[in-house]
Amino acid sequence: MSKIIATAAIRGAHKIVERAFEKYEEAVKKFGKEAEIGFPNTAYYLPIIYAMLGYPVKRLGDCEEVLQEAKRLLPEIPSEKTWVPYLGPALDAGMATFFAEEIIEAIRYLENPNFYVKGEDVTEENIWLGAADDVIFRKRGVEFVDGTAPGFAAILGSPPDKETAVRIAQELLEKNLYVFMHDQTNGIYMPYLLKEAGVQLGWPTRLIPFGPEYTSVVFSIGFACRVAMSFGGIKPGDYLGNLLYNKDRTFAFVITFGPVSDEWYANGAGAINWGFPVISDWDIPEIKPYGVCTYEHVVSKVPHEEIVDRAVEVRGLKVTTIKLDIPVAYAPAFEGERVRKDDLYLECGGGRSPAVELLISAPLEEVEDGKIEVIGPEISDVEKLGIKGPPYVLPFAVVVKVAGVNMQPDFEAILERQFHHLINYAQGIMHVGQRNIMWLRISKQAVEKGFQFKHIGKILYAKLRQEYSAIVDKCEVTIYTVEDKVKEVLEMAKRIYAERDARLAGLTDDSVDVFYSCTLCQSFAPNHVCVITPERVGACGAYNWLDGKACYSINPAGPNQPIPKGELIDPVLGQYTGVNEYVKQASRGKVERVSLYSILTDPMTVCGCMECIAAFLPSINGIMIVNRDYLGMTPTGMKFSTLAGMVGGGQVTPGFMGVSKHYITSKRFLSAEGGLLRVVWMPKMLKEELKDRLMERAKELGVPDLIDKIADETVATTEEEVAEYIKKVGHPVLNLPPLM
Ligand code: SF4
């Protein structure tokens, strides 16, 4: 390793550890050692320290032991004349840097809880977002596992001007990366340049200003540590597992702009521990041999026009972006972008005009492949037509006709559901809702670049043909923007929606011969298999039986395989010979039997991305359900995150089960134990969200006021309090037979 870099990194680490000690001593004087400390709303404590040392920092006094560990890790600053191998000591210095910086940032939260914005979005007054809480982390972290986001760029400092900042940010986003921003260069902060250029900042647009100081780099690295712990099943304290998981799976790197200080070198050395290389525009020594990183460790003097491509190449990330013939950028990173009132040029639907979207299948000879037609005014016509605006309002209907040898009517709704994200990926275009409650907003910036309705047609045509080539052989798109035509489509669509809904409602576990598997989560929970049936959606809530069927047709060797049911072994538990055989083989012999409808006897494995966890409360004979977004305590004495850590990772734990929200109101929901009548506790927010469906199911069960009899956190958070409550309200569980 370059002696210059190692010396600077070690020197920087010494300064940072010393700074942390000073901060710690000051804070102890002010708050005392018992003061609670940590990043907000997280079960991962200070995540780097927790991931590396397995040590949960909860109180200020806990920091002392960690700082001593950081001090032990600090190597001597190399002397002028001694030449020794430097890589190991520099990496240790980098690790000590992150321990110290997490403590500095945690003390910042203690001293000034409002230093960072709480939530996903920046505000007018404050652009610094600080550590991602567990709600944000869950939502975003899963993208690092499912491939939607291959990794992140941790940026230290800033390009010199807003044009360069915008271009670099855009190039990173087009490669689907998250952009984490830290510190400044010569008083210039990259997020401020982006803001000045009208670029939206925040988690939804993947442009995250973490903090104004270099110490905020720990929010980036901590995020990676949490991905490995939460989705990779890496245990806290398994430092090697965490470093290797990230090296192999999280495609992250550091980009620095301008002169590199000792402290930046120390952070760079820290990031290299995780296999994240450093790419700089400045003239610093390079570290070319491969080793800890997949390829080079430090690459310097990279011109701004090449820095993103070079970083991606050095990190070994292969990006396959498809260029669409449209005038705006197109990438998943733009999905969360909103078109605000001031930026709005034109909108359709959303209660302002009739709007509808529909995908139908037709015989091959009735579809003209590649035909895109706009019937009615184009976006460029609205000014000439004398319509009042901006924002202009037009009626809108998009009808996509597809044909294919393997296309089936059951796939229509699945393909139609893709419109939402496919349209949203276009920069400056916002799509909300679906069917006839869709809402489309086109920004002024997109229109200035030449965006027209026909480009929506081009997007849908290209993406459906490309991503669903196994079932879509031909596709044509017609867009209507005249009211009478839109109303005609609307009537036809309503008829088709009703037919589809009736078809879906008629699907039951008994009416089909095959179920579908999903093994997508095996990348982080190797024994996990979801068995998806018409009445039991996958645990994450994202895959229903029809999705499984369509995904198998699209990718016959993929994670969704048909499972012939075989013989029914036990109708109450929902055990089938075919399901048991399949699960045994797909879990490599680890799981021998699965009951589809029981939480106590051979329940399904729990992965890590379930929407909710159901847990048996033995003293009450009841079941509680907690959803991922609920951060409070549950009657099991554990929060969702602790429960997930305890039962997740592909294990079978009788009494605990990962369930989707949709499954809770299914007739088959834990029917072996009495189903919904057994549910005694749910967070209020979950009751609210499922209210209509819960009430409908409760009526069917003959207890119309069941929802009020189910306790929530406003009346009970311990098993004893739940017991008291259900007695008081006469919950039907009291009449059910005991389970144990
Ligand atoms: S939770 Fe189940 S259905 Fe959802 S992605 Fe994982 S394995 Fe598939």
XYZ file of C-alpha atoms and ligand atoms in Angstrom:
748
model
C 0.000 0.000 0.000
C 1.208 3.522 -0.676
C 3.146 4.765 2.332
C 1.807 8.284 1.750
C -1.813 7.104 1.853
C -1.295 4.794 4.831
C 0.508 7.482 6.796
C -2.192 10.050 6.085
C -4.975 7.558 6.921
C -3.353 6.558 10.207
C -2.694 10.218 11.062
C -6.325 11.036 10.258
C -7.579 8.132 12.378
C -5.534 9.357 15.354
C -7.118 12.818 15.039
C -10.645 11.393 14.766
C -10.277 8.991 17.704
C -8.855 11.839 19.799
C -11.804 14.015 18.783
C -14.219 11.260 19.812
C -12.567 10.912 23.224
C -12.874 14.678 23.787
C -16.522 14.675 22.713
C -17.226 11.705 24.937
C -15.670 13.302 28.018
C -17.567 16.555 27.445
C -20.818 14.641 26.973
C -20.332 12.550 30.119
C -19.876 15.767 32.126
C -23.065 17.158 30.660
C -25.372 14.125 30.480
C -23.818 11.434 32.697
C -22.851 7.902 31.700
C -26.399 6.565 32.027
C -27.799 8.833 29.323
C -29.403 6.837 26.499
C -27.562 7.157 23.208
C -28.035 5.896 19.652
C -29.365 6.704 16.210
C -33.135 7.302 16.080
C -35.691 4.492 15.721
C -33.364 1.640 15.022
C -32.832 -1.791 16.472
C -29.250 -1.823 15.167
C -27.809 0.537 17.842
C -24.669 2.110 16.334
C -24.674 -0.265 13.373
C -20.974 -0.449 12.449
C -19.959 -1.082 16.059
C -22.821 -3.560 16.456
C -21.973 -5.360 13.208
C -18.228 -5.538 13.836
C -18.041 -6.060 17.596
C -21.520 -7.420 18.354
C -21.657 -4.734 21.025
C -24.938 -2.814 21.432
C -24.123 0.761 22.476
C -27.185 1.848 24.482
C -25.871 4.333 27.055
C -23.256 7.001 26.852
C -21.008 5.061 29.241
C -20.965 2.117 26.746
C -18.926 4.294 24.377
C -15.864 4.151 26.596
C -15.176 0.478 25.917
C -15.607 1.032 22.173
C -13.252 4.007 22.207
C -10.662 1.904 24.032
C -11.062 -0.703 21.304
C -10.594 2.014 18.672
C -7.441 3.145 20.463
C -6.128 -0.435 20.533
C -6.724 -0.686 16.792
C -4.797 2.511 16.071
C -1.371 1.728 14.646
C 1.699 3.906 15.236
C 2.055 6.671 12.694
C 4.772 5.347 10.313
C 8.085 7.108 10.789
C 9.876 8.810 7.924
C 12.515 6.151 7.624
C 10.702 2.910 8.406
C 9.161 0.977 5.550
C 6.844 -1.816 6.611
C 3.758 -3.438 5.050
C 1.067 -0.808 5.463
C -2.220 -2.305 4.304
C -3.219 -4.068 7.536
C -2.434 -1.134 9.854
C -4.204 1.329 7.522
C -7.322 -0.873 7.451
C -7.277 -1.071 11.256
C -6.972 2.705 11.362
C -9.996 2.915 9.044
C -12.016 0.669 11.341
C -11.012 2.719 14.406
C -12.110 5.811 12.454
C -15.624 4.449 11.949
C -16.015 3.400 15.600
C -14.978 6.898 16.680
C -17.166 8.623 14.092
C -20.258 6.644 15.066
C -19.735 7.828 18.621
C -19.227 11.443 17.491
C -22.464 11.291 15.473
C -24.388 9.581 18.290
C -23.285 12.318 20.694
C -24.429 14.857 18.116
C -27.910 13.284 18.262
C -27.788 13.452 22.063
C -26.751 17.101 22.126
C -28.961 18.257 19.302
C -31.749 15.814 18.400
C -32.916 18.113 15.606
C -29.576 18.501 13.888
C -30.780 16.095 11.200
C -34.189 15.977 9.551
C -36.461 13.154 10.669
C -37.992 11.277 7.759
C -37.313 10.598 4.103
C -37.360 14.103 2.699
C -35.269 17.234 3.097
C -37.047 20.380 4.252
C -36.736 24.024 3.235
C -34.704 24.722 6.392
C -32.559 21.606 6.578
C -31.199 19.310 3.879
C -29.216 16.906 6.090
C -31.005 13.605 6.664
C -28.642 11.769 9.031
C -28.990 8.075 9.882
C -31.832 6.209 8.152
C -34.318 4.919 10.727
C -35.566 1.328 10.495
C -38.692 2.228 8.509
C -36.606 3.901 5.797
C -33.987 1.200 6.025
C -36.466 -1.645 5.547
C -38.062 0.033 2.578
C -34.798 0.969 0.877
C -32.488 -1.777 2.121
C -34.542 -4.493 0.439
C -33.701 -2.880 -2.924
C -30.061 -3.763 -2.301
C -31.122 -7.402 -2.098
C -33.751 -7.677 -4.815
C -31.459 -6.063 -7.386
C -33.394 -2.791 -7.830
C -30.368 -0.953 -6.492
C -26.998 -2.642 -6.897
C -25.298 -0.363 -4.380
C -24.360 3.220 -3.587
C -21.834 5.943 -4.221
C -20.601 7.563 -1.001
C -19.480 11.027 -2.076
C -17.028 13.037 -0.004
C -16.950 16.701 -0.954
C -18.445 18.303 -4.002
C -17.841 18.878 -7.708
C -17.089 22.554 -8.357
C -20.313 23.641 -10.070
C -23.953 22.728 -10.359
C -23.795 21.506 -13.971
C -21.148 18.932 -13.046
C -22.977 17.995 -9.860
C -26.238 17.421 -11.749
C -24.520 15.431 -14.494
C -22.668 13.186 -12.039
C -25.761 12.616 -9.897
C -27.786 11.784 -12.981
C -25.185 9.332 -14.298
C -25.133 7.551 -10.929
C -28.928 7.394 -10.805
C -29.100 6.036 -14.334
C -26.944 3.183 -13.089
C -29.611 2.609 -10.389
C -27.219 3.538 -7.577
C -28.093 5.467 -4.433
C -26.063 8.667 -3.966
C -25.000 9.334 -0.377
C -23.449 12.803 0.092
C -21.084 13.929 2.834
C -18.966 16.973 3.678
C -17.874 19.774 1.318
C -15.019 20.951 -0.886
C -13.807 24.534 -0.544
C -17.062 25.486 1.132
C -19.183 23.973 -1.666
C -21.712 21.260 -0.751
C -22.971 18.957 -3.501
C -26.572 18.769 -2.204
C -26.829 22.557 -2.226
C -25.647 22.622 -5.855
C -28.289 20.043 -6.754
C -30.975 21.910 -4.861
C -30.039 25.146 -6.637
C -30.429 23.314 -9.942
C -33.976 22.282 -8.950
C -33.112 18.630 -8.310
C -35.245 16.893 -5.647
C -33.276 15.488 -2.740
C -34.246 12.715 -0.341
C -34.726 8.944 -0.107
C -37.503 8.805 -2.741
C -35.131 10.211 -5.391
C -32.114 8.272 -4.089
C -30.132 11.501 -3.578
C -29.383 11.532 0.119
C -27.500 14.363 1.811
C -26.298 12.422 4.872
C -24.334 15.099 6.716
C -22.227 18.248 6.368
C -19.138 16.642 7.922
C -16.884 13.715 6.993
C -18.044 11.888 10.161
C -21.401 11.266 8.441
C -19.711 8.649 6.210
C -20.664 6.216 8.996
C -24.301 6.573 7.896
C -23.331 5.088 4.496
C -21.186 2.295 5.856
C -23.682 1.633 8.673
C -26.406 1.233 6.040
C -24.344 -1.464 4.320
C -23.731 -3.201 7.668
C -27.475 -3.267 8.355
C -28.240 -4.722 4.896
C -25.883 -7.616 5.690
C -27.394 -8.148 9.159
C -31.021 -7.726 8.185
C -31.241 -9.285 4.735
C -28.072 -11.354 4.644
C -28.606 -13.171 7.933
C -25.135 -12.065 9.116
C -25.054 -12.059 12.896
C -23.907 -9.003 14.868
C -20.241 -9.507 15.709
C -19.538 -11.634 12.616
C -17.243 -8.946 11.260
C -15.692 -11.115 8.557
C -19.106 -12.272 7.326
C -20.285 -8.678 7.168
C -17.214 -7.399 5.305
C -17.333 -10.259 2.791
C -21.110 -9.998 2.297
C -20.715 -6.363 1.327
C -17.641 -6.941 -0.791
C -19.510 -9.590 -2.797
C -23.013 -8.110 -2.873
C -23.157 -4.389 -2.232
C -21.677 -2.548 -5.152
C -20.570 0.564 -3.330
C -17.621 2.890 -3.750
C -16.355 6.232 -2.492
C -15.873 9.237 -4.779
C -13.896 12.190 -3.443
C -13.765 15.655 -4.947
C -10.868 18.057 -4.371
C -7.962 17.936 -1.923
C -7.959 14.859 0.302
C -7.461 15.574 4.009
C -6.008 13.099 6.517
C -9.528 12.545 7.831
C -10.799 11.685 4.335
C -7.918 9.237 3.884
C -8.906 7.633 7.196
C -12.520 7.260 5.989
C -11.312 5.894 2.646
C -9.186 3.291 4.440
C -12.233 2.394 6.512
C -14.398 1.869 3.406
C -11.759 -0.375 1.803
C -12.331 -2.848 4.659
C -15.747 -3.550 3.077
C -14.239 -3.832 -0.405
C -15.464 -0.353 -1.379
C -12.737 1.343 -3.494
C -11.969 5.068 -3.588
C -12.049 7.076 -6.806
C -10.742 10.633 -6.686
C -10.556 13.553 -9.068
C -7.464 14.793 -7.171
C -3.801 13.974 -7.707
C -3.186 11.458 -4.902
C -1.148 8.230 -4.922
C -2.968 5.222 -6.354
C -3.239 1.690 -4.977
C -3.540 -0.531 -7.997
C -2.958 -4.151 -6.891
C -6.126 -6.156 -6.254
C -6.754 -7.651 -2.828
C -9.250 -6.425 -0.270
C -11.240 -4.740 -3.053
C -12.196 -6.767 -6.111
C -9.994 -4.612 -8.349
C -8.005 -1.404 -7.641
C -8.286 0.145 -4.155
C -7.560 3.810 -4.948
C -7.729 5.401 -8.393
C -6.955 9.096 -8.789
C -6.919 12.078 -11.168
C -10.081 10.872 -12.890
C -11.729 13.631 -14.963
C -15.275 14.489 -13.962
C -16.664 13.303 -17.305
C -15.261 9.823 -16.661
C -15.559 9.514 -12.897
C -18.845 7.562 -12.754
C -17.909 5.075 -15.467
C -14.467 4.610 -13.918
C -15.932 4.085 -10.421
C -18.399 1.509 -11.722
C -15.614 -0.282 -13.584
C -13.243 -0.311 -10.581
C -16.022 -1.694 -8.360
C -16.716 -4.412 -10.920
C -20.356 -3.465 -11.358
C -21.875 -4.522 -14.642
C -24.708 -2.201 -15.537
C -27.037 -3.014 -18.355
C -28.992 0.139 -19.049
C -31.302 0.159 -21.983
C -31.495 3.363 -23.942
C -35.052 4.218 -24.761
C -35.852 6.600 -27.547
C -37.321 9.245 -25.241
C -36.062 12.745 -24.421
C -35.836 12.316 -20.619
C -33.646 10.106 -18.444
C -35.093 6.706 -17.574
C -34.097 4.642 -14.526
C -35.637 3.086 -11.372
C -34.001 5.876 -9.411
C -36.613 8.310 -10.751
C -39.538 6.226 -9.509
C -39.881 8.139 -6.253
C -39.605 11.579 -7.810
C -42.677 13.762 -7.385
C -43.950 16.418 -9.745
C -44.905 19.270 -7.471
C -47.470 21.950 -8.179
C -44.929 24.580 -9.226
C -43.228 22.180 -11.636
C -46.450 20.841 -13.089
C -47.180 21.345 -16.797
C -50.019 18.928 -17.414
C -52.017 16.346 -15.519
C -54.569 13.669 -16.276
C -56.810 11.741 -13.877
C -56.470 12.046 -10.122
C -60.050 13.315 -9.969
C -59.294 16.235 -12.321
C -60.263 14.462 -15.536
C -61.443 10.992 -16.556
C -58.440 8.692 -16.922
C -57.966 4.986 -17.304
C -55.378 2.386 -18.204
C -56.006 -1.016 -19.619
C -54.062 -3.944 -20.989
C -55.862 -6.568 -22.995
C -54.724 -9.609 -24.870
C -55.796 -10.373 -28.407
C -55.084 -12.950 -31.113
C -51.711 -12.472 -32.826
C -53.274 -11.322 -36.107
C -55.170 -8.533 -34.349
C -52.109 -6.771 -32.930
C -49.807 -4.578 -35.014
C -46.458 -4.844 -33.289
C -44.815 -1.496 -32.576
C -47.835 0.637 -33.476
C -48.090 3.672 -31.181
C -50.933 6.060 -31.781
C -52.170 9.169 -29.991
C -55.810 9.998 -30.712
C -56.485 13.560 -29.590
C -54.235 16.452 -28.627
C -50.554 15.815 -27.877
C -48.814 17.577 -24.985
C -47.328 20.106 -27.408
C -50.844 21.038 -28.634
C -52.390 22.209 -25.377
C -51.207 25.825 -25.556
C -52.468 26.198 -29.142
C -55.842 24.773 -28.159
C -56.345 27.609 -25.725
C -56.818 25.283 -22.760
C -56.326 27.101 -19.454
C -53.005 26.415 -17.764
C -50.398 25.479 -16.777
C -51.164 23.196 -15.191
C -53.182 21.957 -18.169
C -55.666 19.138 -17.699
C -56.593 16.529 -20.318
C -58.620 13.331 -20.231
C -56.446 10.290 -20.761
C -56.804 6.629 -21.628
C -54.039 4.250 -22.523
C -54.931 0.917 -24.051
C -52.184 -1.630 -24.570
C -53.015 -4.620 -26.713
C -50.655 -7.576 -26.471
C -50.501 -10.931 -28.174
C -48.302 -13.928 -27.634
C -48.285 -17.668 -28.062
C -47.855 -18.060 -24.277
C -50.062 -15.114 -23.278
C -53.072 -15.928 -21.084
C -55.945 -13.676 -19.955
C -54.783 -14.210 -16.335
C -51.586 -12.308 -17.113
C -53.373 -9.137 -18.289
C -53.755 -7.659 -14.802
C -50.143 -8.488 -13.930
C -48.771 -6.739 -17.004
C -51.118 -3.795 -16.454
C -49.799 -3.426 -12.899
C -46.328 -2.809 -14.347
C -47.482 0.474 -15.970
C -47.042 2.231 -12.651
C -43.335 1.736 -12.250
C -42.553 1.631 -15.969
C -44.018 5.120 -16.460
C -42.583 6.403 -13.171
C -39.022 5.511 -14.185
C -39.124 8.416 -16.678
C -37.627 11.530 -15.146
C -40.167 14.280 -14.630
C -43.207 12.006 -15.054
C -45.263 10.937 -12.070
C -47.769 8.089 -12.095
C -50.001 7.281 -9.143
C -52.714 4.625 -8.721
C -53.960 2.165 -11.285
C -56.952 1.175 -13.401
C -59.480 4.047 -13.534
C -58.073 5.810 -10.476
C -54.748 6.532 -12.155
C -53.167 9.964 -12.026
C -50.504 11.213 -14.380
C -48.423 14.376 -13.881
C -45.957 15.698 -16.449
C -43.393 18.269 -15.332
C -42.454 21.477 -17.118
C -38.833 20.263 -17.321
C -39.898 17.062 -19.118
C -41.993 19.059 -21.585
C -39.085 21.468 -22.198
C -37.001 18.437 -23.139
C -39.654 17.411 -25.653
C -41.663 14.782 -23.752
C -44.944 13.838 -25.441
C -47.729 11.303 -24.799
C -46.289 9.140 -27.566
C -43.229 8.595 -25.344
C -45.440 6.871 -22.773
C -46.409 4.560 -25.610
C -42.757 4.017 -26.483
C -41.887 3.197 -22.877
C -44.715 0.698 -22.456
C -44.058 -0.925 -25.810
C -40.295 -1.282 -25.296
C -40.382 -2.447 -21.687
C -43.253 -4.927 -22.063
C -41.631 -6.436 -25.137
C -38.252 -6.582 -23.428
C -39.113 -7.675 -19.885
C -41.981 -9.980 -20.768
C -40.655 -11.401 -24.006
C -41.624 -14.930 -22.907
C -45.322 -14.049 -23.062
C -45.522 -10.881 -25.185
C -44.726 -11.422 -28.866
C -46.569 -8.388 -30.173
C -47.688 -5.130 -28.600
C -49.438 -1.953 -29.700
C -50.318 1.131 -27.690
C -53.140 3.581 -28.241
C -53.482 6.737 -26.171
C -56.710 8.737 -26.199
C -56.910 12.342 -25.029
C -60.416 13.265 -26.189
C -63.183 12.978 -23.660
C -65.751 10.895 -25.568
C -63.130 8.310 -26.552
C -61.742 8.191 -23.001
C -65.248 7.600 -21.652
C -65.767 4.772 -24.144
C -62.540 3.112 -22.973
C -63.577 3.689 -19.377
C -66.832 1.783 -19.852
C -65.066 -1.082 -21.572
C -62.382 -1.134 -18.845
C -64.959 -1.315 -16.048
C -66.510 -4.376 -17.678
C -63.120 -6.036 -18.028
C -62.075 -5.200 -14.447
C -65.304 -6.754 -13.144
C -64.706 -9.951 -15.133
C -61.150 -10.157 -13.855
C -62.186 -9.602 -10.247
C -64.814 -12.297 -10.485
C -62.245 -14.722 -11.910
C -59.812 -13.975 -9.079
C -62.448 -14.236 -6.349
C -63.382 -17.674 -7.658
C -59.855 -18.966 -7.187
C -59.447 -21.017 -4.025
C -56.882 -23.497 -2.795
C -59.331 -26.302 -3.533
C -60.073 -25.136 -7.069
C -56.510 -25.420 -8.401
C -54.197 -28.401 -8.867
C -50.914 -26.605 -8.460
C -49.495 -24.063 -6.057
C -46.377 -21.997 -6.806
C -43.120 -21.709 -4.934
C -41.086 -18.588 -4.394
C -37.439 -18.989 -3.489
C -36.373 -15.412 -4.197
C -35.415 -14.888 -0.570
C -33.029 -17.829 -0.578
C -30.254 -15.376 -1.441
C -30.302 -14.378 2.226
C -32.385 -17.118 3.861
C -31.062 -20.274 2.172
C -33.710 -22.729 3.476
C -36.703 -20.495 2.931
C -39.501 -21.400 0.541
C -42.786 -19.544 0.304
C -45.608 -21.770 -0.912
C -48.028 -19.439 -2.652
C -51.625 -20.582 -2.966
C -54.702 -18.721 -4.254
C -55.645 -18.044 -0.619
C -52.175 -17.391 0.739
C -50.065 -14.606 -0.773
C -46.248 -14.743 -0.281
C -45.009 -13.429 3.060
C -43.748 -10.150 1.567
C -47.181 -9.432 0.090
C -45.694 -8.925 -3.362
C -46.504 -12.271 -5.008
C -49.904 -13.863 -5.349
C -50.772 -17.143 -7.034
C -51.370 -15.488 -10.408
C -48.016 -13.710 -10.153
C -46.377 -17.044 -9.481
C -48.112 -18.528 -12.515
C -47.104 -15.622 -14.759
C -43.530 -15.516 -13.471
C -43.152 -19.219 -14.190
C -44.369 -18.727 -17.751
C -41.996 -15.811 -18.212
C -39.000 -17.525 -16.622
C -39.495 -21.298 -16.397
C -36.159 -21.782 -14.604
C -36.801 -18.924 -12.160
C -37.703 -18.785 -8.469
C -41.427 -19.510 -9.015
C -42.009 -23.159 -9.783
C -45.302 -25.033 -9.992
C -45.906 -27.378 -7.058
C -48.421 -30.112 -7.918
C -50.476 -30.513 -4.745
C -50.402 -34.311 -4.645
C -52.447 -36.116 -1.983
C -54.129 -34.191 0.802
C -52.567 -35.484 4.034
C -54.396 -33.258 6.517
C -57.193 -30.873 5.474
C -57.092 -28.916 8.752
C -53.374 -28.227 8.761
C -53.227 -27.934 4.976
C -50.561 -30.563 4.374
C -50.107 -32.067 0.926
C -47.666 -34.743 -0.263
C -46.615 -32.629 -3.246
C -45.906 -29.561 -1.110
C -43.865 -31.545 1.424
C -41.809 -33.191 -1.310
C -41.138 -29.889 -3.004
C -40.210 -28.017 0.170
C -37.877 -30.814 1.300
C -36.015 -30.680 -1.982
C -35.968 -26.855 -2.243
C -34.751 -26.447 1.354
C -32.028 -29.032 0.741
C -33.575 -31.428 3.229
C -33.749 -28.847 6.042
C -37.571 -28.634 6.083
C -39.512 -31.883 5.797
C -43.117 -30.791 6.191
C -45.142 -27.626 5.795
C -48.650 -26.886 6.982
C -50.211 -24.162 4.899
C -52.730 -23.132 7.551
C -51.020 -23.606 10.910
C -48.701 -21.533 13.040
C -48.041 -24.299 15.579
C -47.602 -27.486 13.554
C -44.943 -27.378 10.818
C -45.395 -23.692 9.988
C -43.726 -22.212 6.939
C -40.173 -20.891 7.308
C -39.685 -17.179 8.016
C -37.344 -15.271 5.684
C -36.692 -11.623 6.474
C -38.896 -9.499 4.243
C -42.323 -10.540 5.522
C -44.876 -7.748 5.863
C -45.982 -8.947 9.302
C -45.090 -11.465 11.968
C -47.781 -13.513 13.696
C -46.872 -14.898 17.125
C -48.675 -17.219 19.505
C -49.278 -15.824 23.019
C -49.463 -18.988 25.148
C -50.981 -17.571 28.311
C -53.899 -16.110 26.347
C -54.328 -18.875 23.803
C -54.343 -16.124 21.209
C -52.277 -14.797 18.353
C -50.828 -11.324 17.883
C -49.759 -9.816 14.586
C -47.280 -6.984 14.184
C -46.474 -5.195 10.932
C -43.006 -4.054 9.885
C -43.841 -0.341 10.078
C -44.900 -0.509 13.710
C -41.876 0.422 15.785
C -43.306 0.035 19.265
C -43.299 -2.832 21.738
C -45.556 -5.849 21.237
C -47.110 -8.179 23.847
C -44.336 -10.729 23.137
C -41.986 -8.291 24.889
C -40.190 -7.737 21.582
C -40.371 -5.172 18.815
C -40.809 -6.246 15.181
C -37.076 -5.935 14.496
C -36.109 -8.174 17.422
C -38.754 -10.721 16.475
C -37.544 -10.700 12.861
C -33.967 -11.239 13.996
C -35.039 -14.109 16.237
C -37.245 -16.095 13.865
C -36.058 -14.943 10.396
C -33.299 -16.257 8.153
C -35.190 -19.324 6.890
C -35.912 -21.046 10.193
C -39.016 -22.983 11.244
C -40.151 -21.663 14.628
C -43.494 -23.109 15.766
C -45.545 -20.313 17.266
C -44.125 -17.674 14.906
C -44.809 -17.033 11.262
C -44.120 -14.423 8.590
C -47.396 -13.380 6.943
C -48.523 -10.871 4.347
C -51.211 -8.332 5.194
C -53.434 -9.808 2.521
C -53.291 -13.283 4.081
C -54.639 -11.984 7.418
C -58.120 -11.620 5.945
C -58.009 -14.834 3.930
C -60.433 -17.605 4.909
C -57.391 -19.850 5.245
C -55.532 -17.590 7.658
C -54.249 -19.943 10.376
C -57.508 -21.832 10.045
C -56.012 -24.808 11.917
C -55.950 -22.654 15.049
C -59.252 -20.863 14.585
C -58.150 -18.152 12.141
C -58.979 -14.530 12.675
C -61.036 -15.362 15.769
C -57.749 -16.256 17.468
C -56.223 -12.790 16.843
C -56.093 -10.799 20.078
C -53.648 -7.962 19.318
C -52.594 -5.861 16.323
C -51.109 -2.348 16.079
C -53.766 0.300 15.540
C -52.206 1.324 12.216
C -52.584 -2.221 10.876
C -56.209 -2.419 12.017
C -56.863 0.889 10.255
C -55.138 -0.199 7.061
C -57.068 -3.471 6.840
C -60.275 -2.093 8.327
C -62.664 -2.772 5.439
C -61.451 -6.272 4.756
C -61.246 -7.124 8.472
C -64.816 -5.990 8.997
C -66.035 -8.010 6.043
C -64.278 -11.148 7.292
C -65.473 -10.535 10.873
C -69.049 -10.378 9.587
C -68.588 -13.666 7.760
C -67.337 -15.187 11.029
C -70.398 -13.942 12.867
C -68.555 -11.451 15.101
C -69.108 -8.121 13.328
C -67.410 -6.086 16.085
C -64.306 -8.283 16.184
C -62.042 -5.405 15.139
C -62.919 -3.540 18.373
C -62.323 -6.657 20.431
C -58.793 -7.025 19.093
C -56.505 -5.094 21.440
C -53.962 -2.612 20.122
C -51.148 -0.562 21.662
C -53.577 2.073 22.905
C -55.028 -0.427 25.378
C -52.363 -3.094 25.866
C -48.686 -3.731 25.203
C -48.071 -6.707 27.499
C -49.551 -10.178 27.491
C -51.200 -9.459 30.882
C -52.812 -6.261 29.601
C -54.099 -8.087 26.520
C -55.541 -10.813 28.770
C -57.386 -8.219 30.830
C -58.686 -6.413 27.749
C -60.037 -9.486 25.969
C -61.829 -10.526 29.120
C -63.360 -7.078 29.460
C -64.658 -6.991 25.872
C -65.593 -10.697 25.628
C -63.240 -11.594 22.792
C -64.347 -14.807 20.940
C -60.957 -16.412 21.667
C -62.277 -17.074 25.170
C -64.665 -19.633 23.678
C -62.079 -21.385 21.525
C -60.445 -24.610 22.711
C -56.979 -24.225 24.254
C -54.102 -24.869 21.883
C -51.664 -26.169 24.457
S -41.168 -13.380 0.950
Fe -41.683 -15.208 -0.164
S -42.897 -14.495 -1.898
Fe -41.822 -12.722 -1.088
S -39.936 -12.614 -2.302
Fe -39.462 -13.790 -0.422
S -39.735 -15.914 -1.010
Fe -40.761 -14.669 -2.567
